[in-house]
Structures are given as structure tokens and as C-alpha cells.
Tab-separated table of C-alpha atoms in Angstrom:
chain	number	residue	atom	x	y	z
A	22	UNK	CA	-15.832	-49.135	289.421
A	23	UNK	CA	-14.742	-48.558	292.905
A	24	UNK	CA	-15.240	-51.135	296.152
A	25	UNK	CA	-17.575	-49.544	298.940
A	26	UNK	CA	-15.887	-50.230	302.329
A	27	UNK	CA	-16.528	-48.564	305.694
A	28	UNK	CA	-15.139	-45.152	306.538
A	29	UNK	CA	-12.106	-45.481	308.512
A	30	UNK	CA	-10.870	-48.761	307.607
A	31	UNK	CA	-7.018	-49.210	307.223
A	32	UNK	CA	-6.941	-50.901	304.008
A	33	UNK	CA	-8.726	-48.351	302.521
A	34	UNK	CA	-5.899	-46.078	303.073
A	35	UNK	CA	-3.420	-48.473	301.484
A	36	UNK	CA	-5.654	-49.512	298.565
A	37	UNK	CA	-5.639	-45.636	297.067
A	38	UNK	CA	-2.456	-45.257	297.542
A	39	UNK	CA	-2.145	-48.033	294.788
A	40	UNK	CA	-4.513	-46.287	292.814
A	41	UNK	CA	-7.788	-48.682	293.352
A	42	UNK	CA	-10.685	-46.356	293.749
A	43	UNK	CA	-13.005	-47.114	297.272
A	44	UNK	CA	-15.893	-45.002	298.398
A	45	UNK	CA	-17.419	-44.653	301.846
A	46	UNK	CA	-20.985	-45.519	302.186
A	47	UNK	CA	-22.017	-41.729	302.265
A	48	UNK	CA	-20.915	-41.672	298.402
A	49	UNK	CA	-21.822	-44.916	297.589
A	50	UNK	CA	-25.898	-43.925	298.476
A	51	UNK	CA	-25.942	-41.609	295.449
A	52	UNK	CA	-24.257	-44.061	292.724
A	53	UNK	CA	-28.139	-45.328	290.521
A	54	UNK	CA	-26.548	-49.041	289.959
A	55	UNK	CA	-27.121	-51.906	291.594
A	56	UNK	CA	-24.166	-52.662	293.494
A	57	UNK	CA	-22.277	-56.319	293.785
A	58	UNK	CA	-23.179	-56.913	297.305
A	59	UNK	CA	-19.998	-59.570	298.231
A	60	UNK	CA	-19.953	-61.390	302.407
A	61	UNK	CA	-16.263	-62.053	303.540
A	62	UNK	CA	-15.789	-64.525	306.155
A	63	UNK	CA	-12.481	-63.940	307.256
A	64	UNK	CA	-10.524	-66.704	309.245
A	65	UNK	CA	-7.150	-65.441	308.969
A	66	UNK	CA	-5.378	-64.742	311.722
A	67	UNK	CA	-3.603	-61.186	310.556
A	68	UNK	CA	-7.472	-60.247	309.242
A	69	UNK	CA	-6.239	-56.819	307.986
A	70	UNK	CA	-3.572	-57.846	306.047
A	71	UNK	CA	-6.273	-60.246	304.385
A	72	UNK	CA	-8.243	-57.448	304.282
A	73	UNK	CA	-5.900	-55.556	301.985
A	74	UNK	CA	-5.199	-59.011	300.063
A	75	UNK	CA	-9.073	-59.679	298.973
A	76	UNK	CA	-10.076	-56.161	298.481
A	77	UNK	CA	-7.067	-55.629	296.000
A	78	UNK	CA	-8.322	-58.563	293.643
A	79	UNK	CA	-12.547	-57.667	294.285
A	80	UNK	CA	-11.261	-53.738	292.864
A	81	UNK	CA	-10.269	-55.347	289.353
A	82	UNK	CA	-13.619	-54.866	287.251
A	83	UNK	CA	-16.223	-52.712	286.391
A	84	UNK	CA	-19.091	-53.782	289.078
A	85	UNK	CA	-19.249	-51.483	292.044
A	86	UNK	CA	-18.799	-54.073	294.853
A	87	UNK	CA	-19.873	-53.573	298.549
A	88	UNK	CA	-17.684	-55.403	300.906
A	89	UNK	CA	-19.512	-56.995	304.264
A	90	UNK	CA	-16.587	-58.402	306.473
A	91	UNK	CA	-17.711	-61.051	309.025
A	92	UNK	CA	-16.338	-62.956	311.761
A	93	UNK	CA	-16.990	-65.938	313.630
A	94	UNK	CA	-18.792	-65.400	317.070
A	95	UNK	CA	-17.384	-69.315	318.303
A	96	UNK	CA	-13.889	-68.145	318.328
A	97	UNK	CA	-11.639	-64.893	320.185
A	98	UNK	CA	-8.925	-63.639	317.575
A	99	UNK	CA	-5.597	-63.126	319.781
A	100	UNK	CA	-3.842	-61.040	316.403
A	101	UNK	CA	-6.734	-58.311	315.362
A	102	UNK	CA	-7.806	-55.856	318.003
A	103	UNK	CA	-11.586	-56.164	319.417
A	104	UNK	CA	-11.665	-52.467	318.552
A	105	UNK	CA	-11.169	-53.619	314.859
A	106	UNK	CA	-13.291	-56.245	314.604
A	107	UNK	CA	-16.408	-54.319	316.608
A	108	UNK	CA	-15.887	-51.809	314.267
A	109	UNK	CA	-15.541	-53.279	310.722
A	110	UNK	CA	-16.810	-56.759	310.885
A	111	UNK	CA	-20.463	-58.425	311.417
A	112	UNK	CA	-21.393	-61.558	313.285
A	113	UNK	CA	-22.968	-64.789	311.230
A	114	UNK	CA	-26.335	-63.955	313.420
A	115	UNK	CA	-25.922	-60.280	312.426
A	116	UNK	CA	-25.945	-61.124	308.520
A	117	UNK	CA	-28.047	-64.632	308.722
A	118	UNK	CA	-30.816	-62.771	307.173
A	119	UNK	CA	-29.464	-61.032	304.587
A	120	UNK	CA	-28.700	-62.142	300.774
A	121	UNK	CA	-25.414	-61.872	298.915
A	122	UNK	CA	-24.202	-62.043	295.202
A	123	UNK	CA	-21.159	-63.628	296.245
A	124	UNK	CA	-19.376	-64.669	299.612
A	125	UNK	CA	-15.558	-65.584	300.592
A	126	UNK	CA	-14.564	-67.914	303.318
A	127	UNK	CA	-10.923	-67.502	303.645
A	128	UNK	CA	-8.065	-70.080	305.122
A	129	UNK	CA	-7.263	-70.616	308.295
A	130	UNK	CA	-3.899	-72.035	310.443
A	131	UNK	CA	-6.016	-74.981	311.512
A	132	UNK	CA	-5.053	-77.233	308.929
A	133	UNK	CA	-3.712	-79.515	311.411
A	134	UNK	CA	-6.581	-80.120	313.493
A	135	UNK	CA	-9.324	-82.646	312.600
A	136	UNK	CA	-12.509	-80.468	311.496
A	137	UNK	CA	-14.031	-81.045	314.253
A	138	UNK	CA	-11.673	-80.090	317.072
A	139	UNK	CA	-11.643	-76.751	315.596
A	140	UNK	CA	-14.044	-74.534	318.063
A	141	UNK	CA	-15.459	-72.725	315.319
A	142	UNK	CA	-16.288	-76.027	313.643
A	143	UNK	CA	-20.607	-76.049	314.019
A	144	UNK	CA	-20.508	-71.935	313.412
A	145	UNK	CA	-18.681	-72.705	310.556
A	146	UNK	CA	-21.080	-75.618	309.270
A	147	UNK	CA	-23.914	-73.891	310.022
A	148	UNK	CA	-22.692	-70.423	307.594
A	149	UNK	CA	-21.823	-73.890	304.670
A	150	UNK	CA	-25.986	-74.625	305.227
A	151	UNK	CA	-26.706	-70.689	304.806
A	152	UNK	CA	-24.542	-70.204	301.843
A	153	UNK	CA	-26.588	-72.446	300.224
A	154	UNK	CA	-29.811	-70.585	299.937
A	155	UNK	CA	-28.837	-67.173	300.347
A	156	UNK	CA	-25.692	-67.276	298.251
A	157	UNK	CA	-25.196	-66.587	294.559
A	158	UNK	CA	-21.804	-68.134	294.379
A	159	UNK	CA	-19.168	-69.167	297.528
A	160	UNK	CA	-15.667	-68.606	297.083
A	161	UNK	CA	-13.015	-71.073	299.610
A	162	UNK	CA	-9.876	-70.545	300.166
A	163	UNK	CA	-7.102	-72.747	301.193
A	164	UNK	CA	-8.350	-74.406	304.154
A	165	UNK	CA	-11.725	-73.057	303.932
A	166	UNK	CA	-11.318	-74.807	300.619
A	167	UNK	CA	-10.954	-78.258	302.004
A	168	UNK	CA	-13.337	-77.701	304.926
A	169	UNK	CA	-15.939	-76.559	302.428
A	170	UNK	CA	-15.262	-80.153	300.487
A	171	UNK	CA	-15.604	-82.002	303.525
A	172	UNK	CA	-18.952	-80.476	304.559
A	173	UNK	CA	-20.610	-80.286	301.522
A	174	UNK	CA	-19.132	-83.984	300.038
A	175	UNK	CA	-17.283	-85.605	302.597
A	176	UNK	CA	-13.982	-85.176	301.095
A	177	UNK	CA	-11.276	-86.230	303.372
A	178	UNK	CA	-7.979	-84.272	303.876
A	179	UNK	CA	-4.725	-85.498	304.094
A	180	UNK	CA	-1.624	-84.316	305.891
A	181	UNK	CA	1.878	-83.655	304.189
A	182	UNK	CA	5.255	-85.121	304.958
A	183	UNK	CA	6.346	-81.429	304.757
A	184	UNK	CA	4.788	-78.047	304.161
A	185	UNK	CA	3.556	-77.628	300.906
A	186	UNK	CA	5.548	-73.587	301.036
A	187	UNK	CA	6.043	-71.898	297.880
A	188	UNK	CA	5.203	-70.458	294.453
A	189	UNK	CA	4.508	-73.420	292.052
A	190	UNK	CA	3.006	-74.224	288.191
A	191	UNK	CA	-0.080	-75.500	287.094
A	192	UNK	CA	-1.774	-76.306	284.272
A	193	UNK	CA	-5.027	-75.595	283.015
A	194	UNK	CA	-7.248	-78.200	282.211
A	195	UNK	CA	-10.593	-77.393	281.339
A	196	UNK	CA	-10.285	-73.866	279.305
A	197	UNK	CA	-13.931	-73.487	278.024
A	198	UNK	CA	-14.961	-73.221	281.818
A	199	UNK	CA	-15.497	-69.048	282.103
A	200	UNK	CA	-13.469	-69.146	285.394
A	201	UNK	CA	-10.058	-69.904	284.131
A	202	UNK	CA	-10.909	-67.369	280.636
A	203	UNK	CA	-7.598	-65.672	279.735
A	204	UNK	CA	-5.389	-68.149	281.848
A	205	UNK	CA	-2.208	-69.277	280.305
A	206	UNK	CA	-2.048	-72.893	279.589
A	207	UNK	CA	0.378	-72.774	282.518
A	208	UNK	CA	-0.006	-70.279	285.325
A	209	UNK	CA	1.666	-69.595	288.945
A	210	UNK	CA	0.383	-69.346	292.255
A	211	UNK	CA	1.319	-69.527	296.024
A	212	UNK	CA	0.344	-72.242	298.576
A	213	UNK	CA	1.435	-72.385	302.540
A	214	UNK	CA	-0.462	-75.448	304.124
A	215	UNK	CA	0.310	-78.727	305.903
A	216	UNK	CA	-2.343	-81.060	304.243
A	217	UNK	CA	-4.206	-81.743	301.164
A	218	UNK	CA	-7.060	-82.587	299.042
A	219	UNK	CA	-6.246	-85.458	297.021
A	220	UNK	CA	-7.453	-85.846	292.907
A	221	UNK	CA	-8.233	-89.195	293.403
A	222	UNK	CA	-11.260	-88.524	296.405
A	223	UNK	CA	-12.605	-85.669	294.277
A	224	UNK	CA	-12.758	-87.607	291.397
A	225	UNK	CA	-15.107	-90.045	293.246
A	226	UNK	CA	-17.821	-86.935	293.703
A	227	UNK	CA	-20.148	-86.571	290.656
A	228	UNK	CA	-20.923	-83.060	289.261
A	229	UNK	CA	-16.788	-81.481	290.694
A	230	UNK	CA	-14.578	-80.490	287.474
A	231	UNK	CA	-11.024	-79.534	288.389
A	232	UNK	CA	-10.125	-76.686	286.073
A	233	UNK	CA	-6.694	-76.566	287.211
A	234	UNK	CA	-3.676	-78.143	289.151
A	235	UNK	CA	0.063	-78.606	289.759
A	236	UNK	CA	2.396	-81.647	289.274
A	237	UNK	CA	3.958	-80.976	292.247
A	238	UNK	CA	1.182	-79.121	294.639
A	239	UNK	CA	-1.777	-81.244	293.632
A	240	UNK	CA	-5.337	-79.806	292.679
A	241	UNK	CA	-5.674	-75.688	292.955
A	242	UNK	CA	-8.895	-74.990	291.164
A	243	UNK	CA	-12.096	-76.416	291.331
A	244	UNK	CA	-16.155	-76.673	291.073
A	245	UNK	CA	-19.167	-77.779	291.347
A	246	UNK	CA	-21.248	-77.918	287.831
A	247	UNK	CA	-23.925	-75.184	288.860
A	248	UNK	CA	-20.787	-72.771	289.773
A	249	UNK	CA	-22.537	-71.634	293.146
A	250	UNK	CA	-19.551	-73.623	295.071
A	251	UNK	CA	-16.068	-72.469	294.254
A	252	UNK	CA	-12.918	-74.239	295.843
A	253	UNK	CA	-9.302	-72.878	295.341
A	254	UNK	CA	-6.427	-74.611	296.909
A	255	UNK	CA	-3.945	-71.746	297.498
A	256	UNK	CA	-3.512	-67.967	298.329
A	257	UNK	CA	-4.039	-66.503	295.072
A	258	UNK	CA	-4.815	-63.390	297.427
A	259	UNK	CA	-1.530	-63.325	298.595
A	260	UNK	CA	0.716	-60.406	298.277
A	261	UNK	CA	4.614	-60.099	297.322
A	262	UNK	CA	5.958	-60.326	300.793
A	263	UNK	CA	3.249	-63.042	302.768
A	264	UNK	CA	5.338	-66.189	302.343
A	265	UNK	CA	8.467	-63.952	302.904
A	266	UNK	CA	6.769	-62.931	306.009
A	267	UNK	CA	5.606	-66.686	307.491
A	268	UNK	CA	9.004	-68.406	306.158
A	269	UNK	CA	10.384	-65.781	308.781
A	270	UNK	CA	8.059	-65.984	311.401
A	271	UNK	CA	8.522	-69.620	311.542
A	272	UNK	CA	11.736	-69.301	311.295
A	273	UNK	CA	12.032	-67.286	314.636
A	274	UNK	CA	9.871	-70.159	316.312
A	275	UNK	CA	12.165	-72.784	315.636
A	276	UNK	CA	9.561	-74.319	313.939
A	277	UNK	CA	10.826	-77.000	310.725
A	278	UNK	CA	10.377	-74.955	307.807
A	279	UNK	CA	12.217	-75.025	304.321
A	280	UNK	CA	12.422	-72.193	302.192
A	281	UNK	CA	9.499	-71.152	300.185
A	282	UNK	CA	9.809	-72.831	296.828
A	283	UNK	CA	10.351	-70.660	293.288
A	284	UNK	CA	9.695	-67.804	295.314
A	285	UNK	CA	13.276	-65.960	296.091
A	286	UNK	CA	15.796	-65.240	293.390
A	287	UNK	CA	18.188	-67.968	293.973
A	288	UNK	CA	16.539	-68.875	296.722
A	289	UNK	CA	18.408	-65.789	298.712
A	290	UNK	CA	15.588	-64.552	301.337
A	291	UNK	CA	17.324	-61.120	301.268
A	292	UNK	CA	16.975	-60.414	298.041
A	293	UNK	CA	12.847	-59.123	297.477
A	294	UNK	CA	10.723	-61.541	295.770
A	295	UNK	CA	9.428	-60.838	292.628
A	296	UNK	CA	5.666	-60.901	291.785
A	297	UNK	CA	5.029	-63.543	289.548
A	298	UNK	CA	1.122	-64.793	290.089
A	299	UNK	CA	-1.110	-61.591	290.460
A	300	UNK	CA	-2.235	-61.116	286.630
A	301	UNK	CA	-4.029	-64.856	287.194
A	302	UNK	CA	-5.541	-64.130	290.414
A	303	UNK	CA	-6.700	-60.829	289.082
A	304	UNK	CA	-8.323	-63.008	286.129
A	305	UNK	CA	-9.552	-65.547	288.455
A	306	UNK	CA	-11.432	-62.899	290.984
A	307	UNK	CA	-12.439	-60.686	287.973
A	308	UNK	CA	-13.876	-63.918	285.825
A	309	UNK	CA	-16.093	-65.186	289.579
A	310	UNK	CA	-17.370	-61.771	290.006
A	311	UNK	CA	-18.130	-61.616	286.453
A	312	UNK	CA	-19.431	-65.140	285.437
A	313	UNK	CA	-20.841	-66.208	288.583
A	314	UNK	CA	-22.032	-63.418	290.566
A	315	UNK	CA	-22.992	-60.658	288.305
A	316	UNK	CA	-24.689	-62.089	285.720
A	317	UNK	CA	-25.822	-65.012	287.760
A	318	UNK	CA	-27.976	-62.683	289.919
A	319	UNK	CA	-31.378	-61.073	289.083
A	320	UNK	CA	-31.405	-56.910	289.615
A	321	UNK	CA	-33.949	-57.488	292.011
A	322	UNK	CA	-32.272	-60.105	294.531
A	323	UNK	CA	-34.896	-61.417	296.745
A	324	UNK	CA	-34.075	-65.609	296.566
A	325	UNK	CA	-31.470	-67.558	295.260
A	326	UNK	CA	-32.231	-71.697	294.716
A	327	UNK	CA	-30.249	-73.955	297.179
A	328	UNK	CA	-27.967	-76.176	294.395
């Protein structure tokens, strides 16, 4: 089934040229099925290229899902035109009334900031509160991942010696959790961040299961026991080219950066990177939208228990 986005947004364009099927809202108001309704918060700085990114993994199942994008009020992008963002995205205060099956709250270059120096930092508590009663099931991401720990159980982060940069393995270990069915015992996936959530501090919280991590990049997936609070580590989401694309960007900064791990043939960044994590993420968006949105919502969605 197809994702319902606005008319006129630029990912649409890109997403049917790879053959995923959107609709406008014109069409969607004569489909008879109760749509998936899903709440993006996106953090990113380059939103439309997360655009693309999110609504290429929500397009891999048979639920009809419409997409509301939404955007801090607390905080002025510099990279994504107002134009953009007046056009395609909602405030918090515009959607604070409405309910959602599911809801994504992306990552976000703050990583090195303490939570709260970040100016979006009570906005971004106060949509955590929300979530909880008029939210089937939250998806974080990267550092919305860690921020989401720290609100909801005071899970500290930690910084890195170095960027954690690069494509690595982990295993699962929890398989008869529905969110990780049809993994591989070992899977890869991409993570770009300067700090960390550490095993040992999530251990310490009652009622989290970790259902999957890496030797070398630490925790990736995890949950709470009710499934209404999902926390991945990395950029599942992430296309072929997005770690080709910071690496370089950094690069022209001066900033210290090493080269992406496992992710260029031998490690030459002229030669194009080959794809080597998207049938997992597809499983891991397709198995959420399944598992914990879909059939954890009634037909008729009028509450949904704070857990």
C-alpha cells in the first residue's frame, strides 16, 4: 500500500521514481481503510534528505500510512527553507491534540551539547510527556534515541574518544522479540555520532531489553517491555551516499574525522559504497509498523493508555 504525503513535496518525486507508490491527499479520501496515521518529528538538519530516508523504509508494507511531518517551534533551521517547512511541516501546538499510531523523533547534530543547553530542550520534553498518552508506539533515532533515554529514565550519555563513523556488525540477542523477526543472527548498520549510551546504565533500568548490539559500536536496538517506547542507536534510515556525504563535508571543515568504517571498498572514498544494511532496516520499520502500531491500535482510535 502506498504512503499519503502532501502534494508537492520533493521526496515524493524521488520516491516514484524508485518505484514506491505515494498518493496525494485528494486520492487518499476515497481509499475505505483505515489508514496508519504515523507523526515525524524531524531534527535533522538536511530535513528533506531525511525526508526521503524515513519515507523509503515507512513504504515497505501493506498498511496505507499517512505521513504528518513536524518541527520544533523553539528552534530556526539555517539548512531547510522557511518556504519548506511552512509548507510541509506542522508545529508541536498544531498537532498537540491529535492522536497517532506511531511517531518518529529523528537525530540531531547536538550530540555534543548537554541536554539541556540545547534550545529546543523543554519543546522537546514536553512532545516525550505527549507521546505518552497520545502515542501508540515512539520510534528514536540516534540522538533522539539517547535523549528519549534520558527523559524518560535518566540514562546518562557519554562522549567518545573519537567519532563512532561507519558501517558496523551486530548481533541479535533476543530473537523471539517481533521487532528483530527475520534478522540475521548478525546484521549491519550505520552510525555517525560523538557519544553513547552505555549497556551497563541501561541494564540498571527495569522493564528495557536490548534486542541487539555491536562489539565494537555498543547497544543499537532497544525497548521498553510494553513496546510503546522504541530506541535505536544508529541511522538505519540512512541511504548509500549519507556517510559518504558527512565524511566529506567534514572533511572540507578541517574538522578531525577518520574514514567511515566498513563502508568504502578498500576504504577508497572514490570508489561508490555499496549498500549493505537496507534489507534489516526495511525489516526493522516493516516489523514496528506491523507489531507495534497496526495491530496495537483499535480501528476506532480515540485513547491510547500512558505506559
Amino acid at each position: 500500500m502506498p504512503i499519503k504525503v502532501q502534494s508537492g513535496l520533493p521526496a515524493r518525486e524521488k520516491l516514484e521514481r524508485e518505484n514506491v507508490f505515494t498518493m496525494d491527499e485528494n486520492r487518499a479520501m476515497h481509499q475505505d481503510i483505515r489508514p496508519i496515521e504515523v507523526g515525524i518529528l524531524n531534527l535533522m538538519p538536511l530535513k528533506e534528505d531525511t525526508e526521503l530516508q524515513i519515507l523509503r523504509e515507512l513504504s515497505n508494507t501493506p498498511l496505507q500510512v499517512d505521513v504528518t511531518f513536524v518541527v520544533v517551534s523553539s528552534h530556526e533551521s539555517r539548512n531547510t527553507s522557511s518556504n519548506h517547512l511552512n509548507k510541509f511541516y506542522n508545529t508541536f501546538d498544531e498537532i498537540r491534540d491529535q492522536k497517532f499510531d506511531g511517531f518518529i523523533i529523528t537525530g540531531a547534530p547536538v550530540e555534543q551539547m548537554e541536554y539541556e543547553e540545547v534550545d529546543y530542550w523543554e519543546e522537546f520534553e514536553e512532545i516525550c510527556a505527549w507521546t505518552k498518552t497520545n502515542v501508540t508506539s515512539t520510534m528514536h533515532l540516534c540522538w533522539g534515541a539517547q535523549a528519549g533515554l534520558y527523559y524518560h529514565y535518566h540514562i546518562p550519555k557519554h562522549k567518545l574518544e573519537e567519532k563512532m563513523f561507519g558501517i558496523f556488525e551486530h548481533k541479535v540477542s533476543n530473537r523471539k522479540i517481533p521487532l528483530v523477526r527475520g534478522f540475521d543472527d548478525y546484521f549491519l548498520a550505520p552510525h555517525s555520532r560523538h557519544t553513547e549510551v552505555r549497556r551497563e546504565d541501561i541494564d540498571k533500568v527495569p522493564g528495557l531489553t536490548v534486542l541487539a548490539e555491536s562489539a565494537e559500536a555498543g547497544v543499537f536496538l532497544l525497548m521498553d517491555t510494553t513496546g510503546k517506547k522504541i530506541f535505536v542507536m544508529g541511522h538505519p534510515e540512512y541511504d548509500r551516499v549519507t556517510l559518504h556525504t558527512e565524511y566529506m563535508r567534514d572533511k572540507e571543515k578541517g574538522l578531525p574525522i577518520r574514514i567511515p568504517k566498513n563502508y568504502y571498498v578498500d576504504d577508497d572514498c572514490t570508489i561508490r559504497p555499496n549498500l549493505q544494511w537496507r534489507a534489516h532496516a526495511n525489516a526493522l520499520y516493516s516489523n514496528w509498523l506491523n507489531y507495534y502500531v497496526y495491530q496495537a491500535t483499535p480501528y476506532e482510535y480515540t485513547a491510547v493508555k500512558a505506559r
